[in-house]
PDB file of C-alpha atoms in Angstrom:
ATOM      1  CA  MET X   1     -92.826  49.532   4.437  1.00  0.00           C
ATOM      2  CA  THR X   2     -95.300  51.150   6.955  1.00  0.00           C
ATOM      3  CA  ASN X   3     -97.692  53.708   5.394  1.00  0.00           C
ATOM      4  CA  ILE X   4     -98.506  56.307   7.717  1.00  0.00           C
ATOM      5  CA  ALA X   5    -100.645  59.664   7.249  1.00  0.00           C
ATOM      6  CA  ILE X   6    -100.086  62.740   9.334  1.00  0.00           C
ATOM      7  CA  ILE X   7    -102.710  65.058   9.968  1.00  0.00           C
ATOM      8  CA  GLY X   8    -101.323  68.535  10.881  1.00  0.00           C
ATOM      9  CA  PHE X   9     -98.323  70.229   8.771  1.00  0.00           C
ATOM     10  CA  GLY X  10     -97.096  72.562  11.712  1.00  0.00           C
ATOM     11  CA  GLU X  11     -93.591  72.264  13.535  1.00  0.00           C
ATOM     12  CA  ALA X  12     -93.943  68.840  15.112  1.00  0.00           C
ATOM     13  CA  GLY X  13     -95.854  67.403  11.981  1.00  0.00           C
ATOM     14  CA  ARG X  14     -93.129  68.349  10.030  1.00  0.00           C
ATOM     15  CA  ILE X  15     -90.590  66.955  11.956  1.00  0.00           C
ATOM     16  CA  TYR X  16     -92.374  63.545  12.395  1.00  0.00           C
ATOM     17  CA  ALA X  17     -93.282  63.588   8.615  1.00  0.00           C
ATOM     18  CA  GLN X  18     -89.357  64.081   7.822  1.00  0.00           C
ATOM     19  CA  ASP X  19     -87.898  61.752   9.974  1.00  0.00           C
ATOM     20  CA  LEU X  20     -90.514  58.843   9.733  1.00  0.00           C
ATOM     21  CA  ALA X  21     -90.020  59.324   5.723  1.00  0.00           C
ATOM     22  CA  SER X  22     -85.879  59.085   6.272  1.00  0.00           C
ATOM     23  CA  GLN X  23     -86.796  55.632   8.382  1.00  0.00           C
ATOM     24  CA  GLY X  24     -88.262  54.053   5.221  1.00  0.00           C
ATOM     25  CA  ALA X  25     -91.836  54.866   5.821  1.00  0.00           C
ATOM     26  CA  GLN X  26     -94.207  55.738   3.118  1.00  0.00           C
ATOM     27  CA  VAL X  27     -95.701  59.033   4.761  1.00  0.00           C
ATOM     28  CA  THR X  28     -98.602  61.215   3.304  1.00  0.00           C
ATOM     29  CA  VAL X  29     -99.488  64.432   5.112  1.00  0.00           C
ATOM     30  CA  TRP X  30    -102.682  66.390   5.564  1.00  0.00           C
ATOM     31  CA  ASP X  31    -103.367  69.937   6.713  1.00  0.00           C
ATOM     32  CA  LYS X  32    -106.322  72.053   6.067  1.00  0.00           C
ATOM     33  CA  LYS X  33    -104.072  75.144   5.469  1.00  0.00           C
ATOM     34  CA  PHE X  34    -103.290  73.446   2.175  1.00  0.00           C
ATOM     35  CA  LEU X  35    -106.602  75.034   1.030  1.00  0.00           C
ATOM     36  CA  SER X  36    -105.451  78.421   2.107  1.00  0.00           C
ATOM     37  CA  ALA X  37    -103.111  80.836   0.464  1.00  0.00           C
ATOM     38  CA  GLU X  38    -100.041  79.581   1.697  1.00  0.00           C
ATOM     39  CA  GLY X  39    -101.104  76.186   0.654  1.00  0.00           C
ATOM     40  CA  ASP X  40     -98.865  75.940  -2.462  1.00  0.00           C
ATOM     41  CA  ALA X  41     -95.875  76.437  -0.350  1.00  0.00           C
ATOM     42  CA  LEU X  42     -96.576  74.163   2.410  1.00  0.00           C
ATOM     43  CA  LYS X  43     -97.202  71.096  -0.089  1.00  0.00           C
ATOM     44  CA  ALA X  44     -93.551  72.304  -1.667  1.00  0.00           C
ATOM     45  CA  GLN X  45     -92.372  72.096   1.659  1.00  0.00           C
ATOM     46  CA  ALA X  46     -93.539  68.674   2.310  1.00  0.00           C
ATOM     47  CA  GLU X  47     -92.377  67.373  -1.109  1.00  0.00           C
ATOM     48  CA  GLN X  48     -88.994  68.711  -0.306  1.00  0.00           C
ATOM     49  CA  VAL X  49     -88.508  66.543   3.013  1.00  0.00           C
ATOM     50  CA  GLY X  50     -89.895  63.324   0.853  1.00  0.00           C
ATOM     51  CA  VAL X  51     -93.723  63.171   1.763  1.00  0.00           C
ATOM     52  CA  GLN X  52     -96.624  63.328  -0.266  1.00  0.00           C
ATOM     53  CA  PRO X  53     -99.165  66.216   0.364  1.00  0.00           C
ATOM     54  CA  ALA X  54    -102.948  64.967  -0.003  1.00  0.00           C
ATOM     55  CA  GLY X  55    -105.782  66.856  -1.472  1.00  0.00           C
ATOM     56  CA  ASN X  56    -107.921  66.300   1.451  1.00  0.00           C
ATOM     57  CA  LEU X  57    -108.449  63.909   4.924  1.00  0.00           C
ATOM     58  CA  ALA X  58    -109.960  60.867   2.904  1.00  0.00           C
ATOM     59  CA  LEU X  59    -107.119  60.799   0.478  1.00  0.00           C
ATOM     60  CA  ALA X  60    -104.589  61.184   3.289  1.00  0.00           C
ATOM     61  CA  LEU X  61    -106.055  58.294   5.373  1.00  0.00           C
ATOM     62  CA  THR X  62    -106.276  55.812   2.264  1.00  0.00           C
ATOM     63  CA  GLY X  63    -103.874  53.012   2.948  1.00  0.00           C
ATOM     64  CA  ALA X  64    -102.377  54.165   6.030  1.00  0.00           C
ATOM     65  CA  GLU X  65    -101.624  51.794   8.794  1.00  0.00           C
ATOM     66  CA  LEU X  66    -100.866  54.482  11.544  1.00  0.00           C
ATOM     67  CA  VAL X  67    -102.550  58.053  11.358  1.00  0.00           C
ATOM     68  CA  LEU X  68    -100.800  60.453  13.424  1.00  0.00           C
ATOM     69  CA  SER X  69    -102.980  63.496  14.478  1.00  0.00           C
ATOM     70  CA  LEU X  70    -100.789  66.535  15.463  1.00  0.00           C
ATOM     71  CA  VAL X  71    -103.012  69.682  15.277  1.00  0.00           C
ATOM     72  CA  THR X  72    -103.885  72.262  17.771  1.00  0.00           C
ATOM     73  CA  ALA X  73    -105.643  71.374  21.060  1.00  0.00           C
ATOM     74  CA  GLY X  74    -108.620  73.395  19.982  1.00  0.00           C
ATOM     75  CA  ASN X  75    -108.791  71.100  16.607  1.00  0.00           C
ATOM     76  CA  ALA X  76    -107.784  67.550  18.040  1.00  0.00           C
ATOM     77  CA  LEU X  77    -111.552  66.367  19.019  1.00  0.00           C
ATOM     78  CA  ALA X  78    -113.043  67.570  15.541  1.00  0.00           C
ATOM     79  CA  VAL X  79    -110.081  65.981  13.832  1.00  0.00           C
ATOM     80  CA  ALA X  80    -110.632  62.836  15.578  1.00  0.00           C
ATOM     81  CA  GLU X  81    -114.225  62.847  14.793  1.00  0.00           C
ATOM     82  CA  GLN X  82    -113.930  63.391  11.083  1.00  0.00           C
ATOM     83  CA  ALA X  83    -111.165  60.777  10.901  1.00  0.00           C
ATOM     84  CA  ALA X  84    -113.335  58.188  12.711  1.00  0.00           C
ATOM     85  CA  ALA X  85    -115.817  58.012   9.740  1.00  0.00           C
ATOM     86  CA  LEU X  86    -113.044  57.365   7.114  1.00  0.00           C
ATOM     87  CA  LEU X  87    -111.097  54.988   9.176  1.00  0.00           C
ATOM     88  CA  ARG X  88    -111.179  51.302   8.085  1.00  0.00           C
ATOM     89  CA  GLU X  89    -110.177  48.018   9.821  1.00  0.00           C
ATOM     90  CA  GLY X  90    -106.287  47.826  10.623  1.00  0.00           C
ATOM     91  CA  GLN X  91    -105.991  51.410  10.749  1.00  0.00           C
ATOM     92  CA  THR X  92    -105.201  53.031  14.027  1.00  0.00           C
ATOM     93  CA  LEU X  93    -105.638  56.888  15.029  1.00  0.00           C
ATOM     94  CA  LEU X  94    -102.655  58.078  17.357  1.00  0.00           C
ATOM     95  CA  ASP X  95    -103.807  61.138  19.049  1.00  0.00           C
ATOM     96  CA  PHE X  96    -100.521  63.159  19.880  1.00  0.00           C
ATOM     97  CA  ASN X  97    -102.487  66.393  20.962  1.00  0.00           C
ATOM     98  CA  SER X  98    -102.317  67.899  24.178  1.00  0.00           C
ATOM     99  CA  VAL X  99    -105.704  67.862  25.445  1.00  0.00           C
ATOM    100  CA  ALA X 100    -107.413  66.608  28.745  1.00  0.00           C
ATOM    101  CA  PRO X 101    -108.078  63.175  29.575  1.00  0.00           C
ATOM    102  CA  GLU X 102    -111.906  63.539  28.964  1.00  0.00           C
ATOM    103  CA  THR X 103    -111.272  64.925  25.518  1.00  0.00           C
ATOM    104  CA  LYS X 104    -109.316  62.125  24.616  1.00  0.00           C
ATOM    105  CA  ARG X 105    -112.137  59.826  25.789  1.00  0.00           C
ATOM    106  CA  ALA X 106    -114.390  61.565  23.926  1.00  0.00           C
ATOM    107  CA  ALA X 107    -112.368  61.228  20.622  1.00  0.00           C
ATOM    108  CA  ALA X 108    -111.781  57.424  21.511  1.00  0.00           C
ATOM    109  CA  ARG X 109    -115.367  56.997  21.747  1.00  0.00           C
ATOM    110  CA  ALA X 110    -116.092  58.986  18.265  1.00  0.00           C
ATOM    111  CA  VAL X 111    -113.165  56.318  16.807  1.00  0.00           C
ATOM    112  CA  ALA X 112    -114.852  53.376  18.313  1.00  0.00           C
ATOM    113  CA  GLN X 113    -118.056  53.798  16.438  1.00  0.00           C
ATOM    114  CA  GLY X 114    -116.264  53.165  13.293  1.00  0.00           C
ATOM    115  CA  ALA X 115    -113.776  50.604  12.041  1.00  0.00           C
ATOM    116  CA  GLY X 116    -110.375  52.016  13.379  1.00  0.00           C
ATOM    117  CA  ARG X 117    -108.676  51.943  16.709  1.00  0.00           C
ATOM    118  CA  TYR X 118    -107.731  54.753  18.670  1.00  0.00           C
ATOM    119  CA  ILE X 119    -104.202  55.490  20.916  1.00  0.00           C
ATOM    120  CA  ASP X 120    -103.854  57.985  23.593  1.00  0.00           C
ATOM    121  CA  VAL X 121    -100.380  59.549  22.972  1.00  0.00           C
ATOM    122  CA  ALA X 122     -98.847  61.885  25.393  1.00  0.00           C
ATOM    123  CA  VAL X 123     -95.516  63.854  24.041  1.00  0.00           C
ATOM    124  CA  MET X 124     -93.513  64.059  27.187  1.00  0.00           C
ATOM    125  CA  ALA X 125     -90.874  67.047  25.962  1.00  0.00           C
ATOM    126  CA  PRO X 126     -90.673  69.545  23.065  1.00  0.00           C
ATOM    127  CA  VAL X 127     -90.323  67.899  19.700  1.00  0.00           C
ATOM    128  CA  PRO X 128     -87.219  69.819  18.621  1.00  0.00           C
ATOM    129  CA  PRO X 129     -84.557  69.298  19.457  1.00  0.00           C
ATOM    130  CA  LYS X 130     -84.856  65.614  19.972  1.00  0.00           C
ATOM    131  CA  ARG X 131     -87.270  64.727  17.200  1.00  0.00           C
ATOM    132  CA  LEU X 132     -88.018  61.251  17.010  1.00  0.00           C
ATOM    133  CA  ALA X 133     -86.316  60.715  20.329  1.00  0.00           C
ATOM    134  CA  THR X 134     -89.001  62.894  21.896  1.00  0.00           C
ATOM    135  CA  PRO X 135     -90.330  60.545  24.777  1.00  0.00           C
ATOM    136  CA  LEU X 136     -93.801  59.183  23.774  1.00  0.00           C
ATOM    137  CA  LEU X 137     -96.147  57.682  26.363  1.00  0.00           C
ATOM    138  CA  LEU X 138     -99.198  55.396  25.127  1.00  0.00           C
ATOM    139  CA  GLY X 139    -102.156  54.406  26.257  1.00  0.00           C
ATOM    140  CA  GLY X 140    -105.152  52.089  25.012  1.00  0.00           C
ATOM    141  CA  THR X 141    -105.677  48.776  24.749  1.00  0.00           C
ATOM    142  CA  PRO X 142    -103.379  48.017  21.604  1.00  0.00           C
ATOM    143  CA  ALA X 143    -100.677  50.326  23.056  1.00  0.00           C
ATOM    144  CA  ARG X 144     -98.104  47.578  23.405  1.00  0.00           C
ATOM    145  CA  GLN X 145     -98.360  46.797  19.813  1.00  0.00           C
ATOM    146  CA  ILE X 146     -98.061  50.399  18.388  1.00  0.00           C
ATOM    147  CA  ALA X 147     -95.324  51.436  20.701  1.00  0.00           C
ATOM    148  CA  ALA X 148     -93.518  48.554  19.346  1.00  0.00           C
ATOM    149  CA  GLN X 149     -94.242  49.695  16.113  1.00  0.00           C
ATOM    150  CA  LEU X 150     -93.292  53.232  16.740  1.00  0.00           C
ATOM    151  CA  SER X 151     -89.924  51.835  18.242  1.00  0.00           C
ATOM    152  CA  GLU X 152     -88.951  50.125  14.994  1.00  0.00           C
ATOM    153  CA  LEU X 153     -89.188  53.590  13.489  1.00  0.00           C
ATOM    154  CA  GLY X 154     -86.716  55.340  15.637  1.00  0.00           C
ATOM    155  CA  CYS X 155     -89.460  56.716  18.043  1.00  0.00           C
ATOM    156  CA  GLN X 156     -88.842  56.670  21.990  1.00  0.00           C
ATOM    157  CA  ALA X 157     -92.258  55.234  22.524  1.00  0.00           C
ATOM    158  CA  ARG X 158     -93.472  53.472  25.450  1.00  0.00           C
ATOM    159  CA  ALA X 159     -96.946  51.579  26.468  1.00  0.00           C
ATOM    160  CA  ALA X 160     -97.667  53.046  29.914  1.00  0.00           C
ATOM    161  CA  SER X 161    -101.364  52.088  30.394  1.00  0.00           C
ATOM    162  CA  GLU X 162    -104.394  50.311  28.744  1.00  0.00           C
ATOM    163  CA  GLU X 163    -106.955  53.436  29.942  1.00  0.00           C
ATOM    164  CA  ILE X 164    -107.398  56.323  27.540  1.00  0.00           C
ATOM    165  CA  GLY X 165    -106.549  59.169  29.267  1.00  0.00           C
ATOM    166  CA  ALA X 166    -104.085  58.123  31.843  1.00  0.00           C
ATOM    167  CA  VAL X 167    -101.071  59.357  29.885  1.00  0.00           C
ATOM    168  CA  SER X 168    -102.945  62.681  29.016  1.00  0.00           C
ATOM    169  CA  ALA X 169    -103.669  63.174  32.347  1.00  0.00           C
ATOM    170  CA  ILE X 170     -99.953  63.004  33.126  1.00  0.00           C
ATOM    171  CA  LYS X 171     -98.932  65.333  30.426  1.00  0.00           C
ATOM    172  CA  MET X 172    -101.490  67.708  31.547  1.00  0.00           C
ATOM    173  CA  CYS X 173    -100.640  67.623  35.152  1.00  0.00           C
ATOM    174  CA  ARG X 174     -96.876  68.134  33.949  1.00  0.00           C
ATOM    175  CA  SER X 175     -97.977  71.235  31.711  1.00  0.00           C
ATOM    176  CA  VAL X 176     -99.009  73.006  34.932  1.00  0.00           C
ATOM    177  CA  MET X 177     -95.346  73.017  35.828  1.00  0.00           C
ATOM    178  CA  ILE X 178     -93.727  73.697  32.722  1.00  0.00           C
ATOM    179  CA  LYS X 179     -95.817  76.174  30.976  1.00  0.00           C
ATOM    180  CA  GLY X 180     -96.322  77.860  34.593  1.00  0.00           C
ATOM    181  CA  LEU X 181     -92.417  78.182  34.728  1.00  0.00           C
ATOM    182  CA  GLU X 182     -92.422  79.844  31.337  1.00  0.00           C
ATOM    183  CA  ALA X 183     -95.162  82.207  32.324  1.00  0.00           C
ATOM    184  CA  LEU X 184     -93.710  83.036  35.566  1.00  0.00           C
ATOM    185  CA  THR X 185     -90.425  83.843  34.226  1.00  0.00           C
ATOM    186  CA  THR X 186     -91.872  85.922  31.328  1.00  0.00           C
ATOM    187  CA  GLU X 187     -93.852  87.741  33.998  1.00  0.00           C
ATOM    188  CA  CYS X 188     -91.094  88.068  36.753  1.00  0.00           C
ATOM    189  CA  LEU X 189     -88.414  89.357  34.339  1.00  0.00           C
ATOM    190  CA  GLY X 190     -90.627  91.497  32.342  1.00  0.00           C
ATOM    191  CA  ALA X 191     -91.545  93.401  35.742  1.00  0.00           C
ATOM    192  CA  ALA X 192     -87.986  93.342  36.929  1.00  0.00           C
ATOM    193  CA  GLN X 193     -86.749  94.831  33.654  1.00  0.00           C
ATOM    194  CA  ARG X 194     -89.023  97.833  33.724  1.00  0.00           C
ATOM    195  CA  TYR X 195     -87.810  98.339  37.437  1.00  0.00           C
ATOM    196  CA  GLY X 196     -84.174  98.169  36.147  1.00  0.00           C
ATOM    197  CA  VAL X 197     -83.554  95.508  38.472  1.00  0.00           C
ATOM    198  CA  GLU X 198     -83.392  92.520  36.429  1.00  0.00           C
ATOM    199  CA  ASP X 199     -79.715  91.541  37.071  1.00  0.00           C
ATOM    200  CA  ALA X 200     -80.364  91.395  40.714  1.00  0.00           C
ATOM    201  CA  VAL X 201     -83.305  89.091  40.356  1.00  0.00           C
ATOM    202  CA  LEU X 202     -81.502  86.736  38.114  1.00  0.00           C
ATOM    203  CA  GLU X 203     -78.587  86.911  40.814  1.00  0.00           C
ATOM    204  CA  SER X 204     -81.015  86.083  43.504  1.00  0.00           C
ATOM    205  CA  LEU X 205     -82.672  83.265  41.527  1.00  0.00           C
ATOM    206  CA  HIS X 206     -79.270  81.746  40.645  1.00  0.00           C
ATOM    207  CA  ALA X 207     -78.544  81.824  44.093  1.00  0.00           C
ATOM    208  CA  SER X 208     -81.480  80.202  44.971  1.00  0.00           C
ATOM    209  CA  PHE X 209     -81.359  77.554  41.962  1.00  0.00           C
ATOM    210  CA  PRO X 210     -77.890  77.474  41.162  1.00  0.00           C
ATOM    211  CA  SER X 211     -77.860  74.267  38.842  1.00  0.00           C
ATOM    212  CA  LEU X 212     -80.739  75.734  36.532  1.00  0.00           C
ATOM    213  CA  GLY X 213     -78.867  78.690  34.482  1.00  0.00           C
ATOM    214  CA  TRP X 214     -80.746  81.656  35.579  1.00  0.00           C
ATOM    215  CA  GLN X 215     -77.578  83.626  34.632  1.00  0.00           C
ATOM    216  CA  ALA X 216     -77.061  81.821  31.432  1.00  0.00           C
ATOM    217  CA  GLU X 217     -79.285  80.364  28.836  1.00  0.00           C
ATOM    218  CA  LEU X 218     -82.791  79.471  30.676  1.00  0.00           C
ATOM    219  CA  PRO X 219     -84.331  82.957  30.743  1.00  0.00           C
ATOM    220  CA  ASP X 220     -84.131  83.408  26.947  1.00  0.00           C
ATOM    221  CA  TYR X 221     -85.232  79.653  26.468  1.00  0.00           C
ATOM    222  CA  LEU X 222     -88.295  79.665  28.524  1.00  0.00           C
ATOM    223  CA  ILE X 223     -89.351  83.292  27.332  1.00  0.00           C
ATOM    224  CA  SER X 224     -88.559  82.262  23.710  1.00  0.00           C
ATOM    225  CA  ARG X 225     -90.986  79.441  24.130  1.00  0.00           C
ATOM    226  CA  VAL X 226     -93.966  81.835  24.750  1.00  0.00           C
ATOM    227  CA  ALA X 227     -93.101  83.981  22.034  1.00  0.00           C
ATOM    228  CA  GLU X 228     -92.856  81.343  19.632  1.00  0.00           C
ATOM    229  CA  HIS X 229     -95.699  78.976  20.776  1.00  0.00           C
ATOM    230  CA  GLY X 230     -97.796  80.756  23.303  1.00  0.00           C
ATOM    231  CA  VAL X 231    -100.676  80.736  21.413  1.00  0.00           C
ATOM    232  CA  ARG X 232    -100.751  77.030  21.165  1.00  0.00           C
ATOM    233  CA  ARG X 233     -99.723  76.685  24.406  1.00  0.00           C
ATOM    234  CA  ALA X 234    -102.517  78.816  25.474  1.00  0.00           C
ATOM    235  CA  GLU X 235    -104.944  76.508  23.824  1.00  0.00           C
ATOM    236  CA  GLU X 236    -103.235  73.614  25.530  1.00  0.00           C
ATOM    237  CA  MET X 237    -103.467  75.204  29.130  1.00  0.00           C
ATOM    238  CA  GLN X 238    -107.588  75.500  28.571  1.00  0.00           C
ATOM    239  CA  GLU X 239    -107.303  71.950  28.323  1.00  0.00           C
ATOM    240  CA  VAL X 240    -104.987  71.850  31.146  1.00  0.00           C
ATOM    241  CA  VAL X 241    -107.952  73.918  33.048  1.00  0.00           C
ATOM    242  CA  LYS X 242    -110.442  71.566  31.912  1.00  0.00           C
ATOM    243  CA  THR X 243    -108.153  68.508  33.241  1.00  0.00           C
ATOM    244  CA  LEU X 244    -108.196  70.226  36.671  1.00  0.00           C
ATOM    245  CA  GLN X 245    -112.136  70.993  36.879  1.00  0.00           C
ATOM    246  CA  ASP X 246    -112.896  67.651  35.882  1.00  0.00           C
ATOM    247  CA  VAL X 247    -111.822  66.513  39.080  1.00  0.00           C
ATOM    248  CA  GLY X 248    -113.052  69.061  41.180  1.00  0.00           C
ATOM    249  CA  LEU X 249    -110.261  71.483  41.181  1.00  0.00           C
ATOM    250  CA  ALA X 250    -110.553  75.331  40.223  1.00  0.00           C
ATOM    251  CA  GLY X 251    -107.390  75.402  38.084  1.00  0.00           C
ATOM    252  CA  THR X 252    -107.024  79.215  38.916  1.00  0.00           C
ATOM    253  CA  LEU X 253    -103.329  79.342  38.321  1.00  0.00           C
ATOM    254  CA  SER X 254    -103.695  77.572  34.942  1.00  0.00           C
ATOM    255  CA  GLN X 255    -106.131  79.906  33.879  1.00  0.00           C
ATOM    256  CA  ALA X 256    -103.604  82.877  34.519  1.00  0.00           C
ATOM    257  CA  ILE X 257    -101.006  80.831  33.002  1.00  0.00           C
ATOM    258  CA  ARG X 258    -103.112  80.641  29.777  1.00  0.00           C
ATOM    259  CA  HIS X 259    -103.582  84.478  30.003  1.00  0.00           C
ATOM    260  CA  VAL X 260     -99.830  85.063  30.052  1.00  0.00           C
ATOM    261  CA  GLN X 261     -99.044  82.432  27.294  1.00  0.00           C
ATOM    262  CA  ALA X 262    -101.163  84.079  25.075  1.00  0.00           C
ATOM    263  CA  ASP X 263    -100.346  87.792  25.900  1.00  0.00           C
ATOM    264  CA  LEU X 264     -96.766  87.822  24.742  1.00  0.00           C
ATOM    265  CA  PRO X 265     -97.372  86.828  21.258  1.00  0.00           C
ATOM    266  CA  ALA X 266    -100.412  89.372  21.142  1.00  0.00           C
ATOM    267  CA  GLN X 267     -97.850  92.077  22.237  1.00  0.00           C
ATOM    268  CA  LEU X 268     -95.334  90.798  19.182  1.00  0.00           C
ATOM    269  CA  SER X 269     -98.320  91.063  17.019  1.00  0.00           C
ATOM    270  CA  ALA X 270     -99.504  94.367  18.257  1.00  0.00           C
ATOM    271  CA  HIS X 271     -95.769  95.598  17.196  1.00  0.00           C
ATOM    272  CA  HIS X 272     -96.038  94.226  14.024  1.00  0.00           C
ATOM    273  CA  LEU X 273     -93.613  91.321  14.768  1.00  0.00           C
ATOM    274  CA  ARG X 274     -93.421  87.758  14.187  1.00  0.00           C
ATOM    275  CA  TYR X 275     -91.213  85.468  16.208  1.00  0.00           C
ATOM    276  CA  LEU X 276     -88.762  84.810  13.130  1.00  0.00           C
ATOM    277  CA  ASP X 277     -88.496  88.612  13.435  1.00  0.00           C
ATOM    278  CA  VAL X 278     -86.667  88.340  16.707  1.00  0.00           C
ATOM    279  CA  VAL X 279     -84.356  85.375  16.049  1.00  0.00           C
ATOM    280  CA  PRO X 280     -81.757  84.993  17.474  1.00  0.00           C
ATOM    281  CA  PHE X 281     -83.804  85.681  20.472  1.00  0.00           C
ATOM    282  CA  SER X 282     -82.888  87.691  23.396  1.00  0.00           C
ATOM    283  CA  TRP X 283     -85.620  88.061  26.150  1.00  0.00           C
ATOM    284  CA  ARG X 284     -83.721  91.417  27.269  1.00  0.00           C
ATOM    285  CA  ALA X 285     -84.199  92.988  23.474  1.00  0.00           C
ATOM    286  CA  VAL X 286     -87.666  91.465  23.006  1.00  0.00           C
ATOM    287  CA  LEU X 287     -89.199  92.875  26.394  1.00  0.00           C
ATOM    288  CA  THR X 288     -87.609  96.182  26.133  1.00  0.00           C
ATOM    289  CA  LYS X 289     -89.123  96.651  22.535  1.00  0.00           C
ATOM    290  CA  LEU X 290     -92.865  95.526  23.888  1.00  0.00           C
ATOM    291  CA  ALA X 291     -92.365  98.175  26.645  1.00  0.00           C
ATOM    292  CA  GLU X 292     -92.418 100.540  24.087  1.00  0.00           C
ATOM    293  CA  LYS X 293     -95.898 101.945  22.642  1.00  0.00           C
ATOM    294  CA  PRO X 294     -96.687  99.969  19.311  1.00  0.00           C
TER     295      PRO X 294
END
């Protein structure tokens, strides 16, 4: 039985915890929200899916062979630094977080000062709906060994580089396009709707790119991702900006994408709405509501 600790019990953390436990792993989870007002409810959710909530980070790591960090981009380095002092020989920190290559290298340097090992993991698609089948690229000296372990547990993991930061560079550059398409769609259709020309715009987009689904589910999907995950995606885009600036690029468009990703959830909040309040999601209905004064 593989002992696994998961740091972060958000959407991705819940999925990996539940599915790895169903594959026979012994899974312990830790999230700093366990200490908040919602902590008891989160711990109950963990127990319901067959995983053990820990009382603190040190307890979560005790006995774990693999430690998966699935936190927000803004917390990724701090979590790696906190875990570094606690890791023992034979324990490996898998950094699943979407951050700049240099942020991953800083995390790896912190872990190298202790007894544990570090793996750079790039998550190359949304974790839902594929769950454990979501493609993962691994980087670092033990990447082949860890990829084999993850594959035995049902993950779609592939060792892609021995260099820390390389797979994250792939992920960050991809995010310019993926998060950018979400932001462009949100801004494009938001403006088109206010001018009353959204159907004509969608027809034109379909004529240019007929295979993408502009007159079907694609707009709802892209804009819903911003509505649900825009705060986290904005943090990721800040790391994308860092990725670009670290190699001498301005990252001007990526900075704008960050603002659009953050803005839609902020508008929902201003209207006293949560994402769950607008599910099933209709971009037309949501953007119409947000056009009203809160």
